[in-house]
Amino acid sequence: MNMKVFFINYLLLGIVFCAFLSCSDNPKEKYVGSYSFPEGLTVVEKVKKAAHVVPSERQLEWQKMEFTSFICYGINTFTDKEWGTGGEDPSLFNPTNLDAKQWAKTAKDAGMKMILLTCKHHDGFCLWPSRYTEFSVKSTPWKEGKGDLVREVADACKEYGLKFAVYLSPWDMNHPDYGTERYNDYFVNQLTELLTQYGRVDEVWFDGACGEGPNGKKQEYDFKRYYEVIRRLQPEAVIAVMGPDVRWVGTESGYGRDTEWSVLPASATNLSDIAESSQQEAGSGTFLPSGDMVNDDLGSRALLADAKGVMWYPSEVDVSIRPGWYYHEKEDSQVKSPQKLIDIYYSSIGKNSLLLLNLPSDKRGLIHENDIHSLKEMKRILDDTFRHNLLLSAKNSSVDTDIFTDGLLETYWQGKSENDMIEISFEGKKLFDRLVLQENITEGQRIEKFILEGWIDNGWKCMAEGTTVGYKRILRFDPVEVEKVRVVVIESRDLPQIAEIGFYKASEEER
Ligand code: FUL
């Protein structure tokens, strides 16, 4: 071979190799938690970068829980109020038959994975005997002041294999230091008690409410300091709502958005803060996502175009099984029906959110029979719907369908372009009206638009359509009987990666 041919051959090989690199999806391109856009990126480049932002380990574990329980309990339970005043007589707190195991069993039986307890609500009353205040269970007749409800719930969670989370209201209507810097010390002391005395804590939930304290002053919360304490003492715990790991969906109705992104634009200041305190690692993650978190559109291409960076900030839907967050006897007849809870399930878990459902315990210290009945029915009916994935009887597919039913995000189909499809043939005609999709979010959230098509009357017809998928998306549509379907990704931030697919026929009792 002469030198010229040798050179040309190598040049060609080089070009082919470079072309391969530039069009292949580099699986190693991952940005944990957040990514700051370099100057001069085009919208398309920004969108592609956003596709490679992935959850931190703690965020991923949190997301996989899907369904969790909130328990609002405290002095309000005994005064029949939603918000207290901080001036209540602690001796009013006197549950007659409190059984934290009944709470844990109820949550476990319903398929929930964690209990979040209101250790202190805005009134300042503590469910544990804090060393730093007398306004707690230790000043009550319950167990002659020797009780510790945080311990009882944490222990019950361990016994039932549930995770445990703490709600500690920064707003405190009782503490005399509220409104001064000393209050931040008090708050950190309380946080430290909760994070060191009860074993593992999986989520810390800070409410956004900031009202006046006993002196009529408002407090400047030192969130950065609070986050540091949590990261140091419980590095696996996510910090929710007023925190860097989990975002409030924006309503308390139980209904999430049709388009729910876990990767959102982040503002400039916020990005430097994130980099500094490194949300990626075990940093404190001080942040401020850009824009209004209750808007309908949180992640469109138009928003990304103006963004300085992006962050993984998934949505949590909190809603109560009753009209109020606390137990009120008059609401015993207003417990949400199983069908309403099922609708909420589809509108939260089925729309890329985690569902945090409040089950307020009553004055006895028990979750009321009516609430348990609704929950049990919800679980029974949903189990019935999702008992059998029709994909298990697929006979032919453009992809090996085993990867879609193994429960693993890490085994997935990757499209060859941003609009690609998977075709599936069943053994004979199948009747169904639910489609479940999951993206491999360990490599990012990408799908922006998809449709489900069925082979009907010798042609492909649209059966259902959706926008974002994320961790989980469930579509409900009128029952159709088909032998062949295809899941078509129409638009995606980068090559789509689908990890799980399910086709189901809903139980008649859902309606
Ligand atoms: C709200 C609070 O004001 C309610 O009392 C309740 O705790 C709910 C979960 O969050 O912001």
PDB file of C-alpha atoms in Angstrom, residues 24-37 47-57 59-60 64 263 278-281 310-312 409-412 414 439-446 494-495 497:
ATOM      1  CA  SER A  24     -24.061   8.062  19.376  1.00  0.00           C
ATOM      2  CA  ASP A  25     -25.757   8.831  22.654  1.00  0.00           C
ATOM      3  CA  ASN A  26     -22.917   8.935  25.112  1.00  0.00           C
ATOM      4  CA  PRO A  27     -24.268   6.949  28.072  1.00  0.00           C
ATOM      5  CA  LYS A  28     -21.622   8.407  30.335  1.00  0.00           C
ATOM      6  CA  GLU A  29     -22.950  11.918  29.882  1.00  0.00           C
ATOM      7  CA  LYS A  30     -24.751  12.300  33.188  1.00  0.00           C
ATOM      8  CA  TYR A  31     -25.160  15.330  35.385  1.00  0.00           C
ATOM      9  CA  VAL A  32     -26.266  14.358  38.872  1.00  0.00           C
ATOM     10  CA  GLY A  33     -28.713  16.866  40.351  1.00  0.00           C
ATOM     11  CA  SER A  34     -28.031  19.861  38.139  1.00  0.00           C
ATOM     12  CA  TYR A  35     -26.185  21.259  35.134  1.00  0.00           C
ATOM     13  CA  SER A  36     -25.107  24.810  34.426  1.00  0.00           C
ATOM     14  CA  PHE A  37     -25.246  25.710  30.705  1.00  0.00           C
ATOM     15  CA  VAL A  47     -32.584  20.609  25.517  1.00  0.00           C
ATOM     16  CA  LYS A  48     -30.082  17.785  24.894  1.00  0.00           C
ATOM     17  CA  LYS A  49     -28.076  18.669  27.990  1.00  0.00           C
ATOM     18  CA  ALA A  50     -31.278  18.728  30.066  1.00  0.00           C
ATOM     19  CA  ALA A  51     -31.905  15.144  28.920  1.00  0.00           C
ATOM     20  CA  HIS A  52     -28.775  14.024  30.764  1.00  0.00           C
ATOM     21  CA  VAL A  53     -29.539  15.483  34.197  1.00  0.00           C
ATOM     22  CA  VAL A  54     -30.229  12.559  36.539  1.00  0.00           C
ATOM     23  CA  PRO A  55     -31.529  12.197  40.098  1.00  0.00           C
ATOM     24  CA  SER A  56     -29.180  11.838  43.037  1.00  0.00           C
ATOM     25  CA  GLU A  57     -29.259   8.432  44.707  1.00  0.00           C
ATOM     26  CA  GLN A  59     -33.904  11.313  44.944  1.00  0.00           C
ATOM     27  CA  LEU A  60     -34.096   8.053  42.980  1.00  0.00           C
ATOM     28  CA  LYS A  64     -39.316   4.636  43.675  1.00  0.00           C
ATOM     29  CA  VAL A 263     -35.793  18.446  35.134  1.00  0.00           C
ATOM     30  CA  SER A 278     -22.943  20.716  45.533  1.00  0.00           C
ATOM     31  CA  GLN A 279     -26.319  19.084  45.389  1.00  0.00           C
ATOM     32  CA  GLN A 280     -24.551  16.418  43.356  1.00  0.00           C
ATOM     33  CA  GLU A 281     -22.677  15.174  46.357  1.00  0.00           C
ATOM     34  CA  VAL A 310     -31.292  22.850  34.793  1.00  0.00           C
ATOM     35  CA  MET A 311     -31.891  20.835  37.927  1.00  0.00           C
ATOM     36  CA  TRP A 312     -33.512  17.531  38.923  1.00  0.00           C
ATOM     37  CA  LEU A 409     -35.182   0.864  35.067  1.00  0.00           C
ATOM     38  CA  GLU A 410     -31.690  -0.118  33.974  1.00  0.00           C
ATOM     39  CA  THR A 411     -32.854  -2.567  31.296  1.00  0.00           C
ATOM     40  CA  TYR A 412     -34.417  -0.437  28.614  1.00  0.00           C
ATOM     41  CA  GLN A 414     -33.329   3.140  23.426  1.00  0.00           C
ATOM     42  CA  GLU A 439     -38.501   5.931  31.418  1.00  0.00           C
ATOM     43  CA  ASN A 440     -35.035   4.945  32.511  1.00  0.00           C
ATOM     44  CA  ILE A 441     -34.610   8.058  34.629  1.00  0.00           C
ATOM     45  CA  THR A 442     -31.211   6.840  35.838  1.00  0.00           C
ATOM     46  CA  GLU A 443     -30.074   8.330  32.517  1.00  0.00           C
ATOM     47  CA  GLY A 444     -32.516  11.237  32.478  1.00  0.00           C
ATOM     48  CA  GLN A 445     -36.086  12.242  31.637  1.00  0.00           C
ATOM     49  CA  ARG A 446     -36.484  12.726  27.893  1.00  0.00           C
ATOM     50  CA  ASP A 494     -32.654  13.156  23.405  1.00  0.00           C
ATOM     51  CA  LEU A 495     -32.829   9.498  22.398  1.00  0.00           C
ATOM     52  CA  GLN A 497     -35.179   5.258  26.824  1.00  0.00           C
TER      53      GLN A 497
END
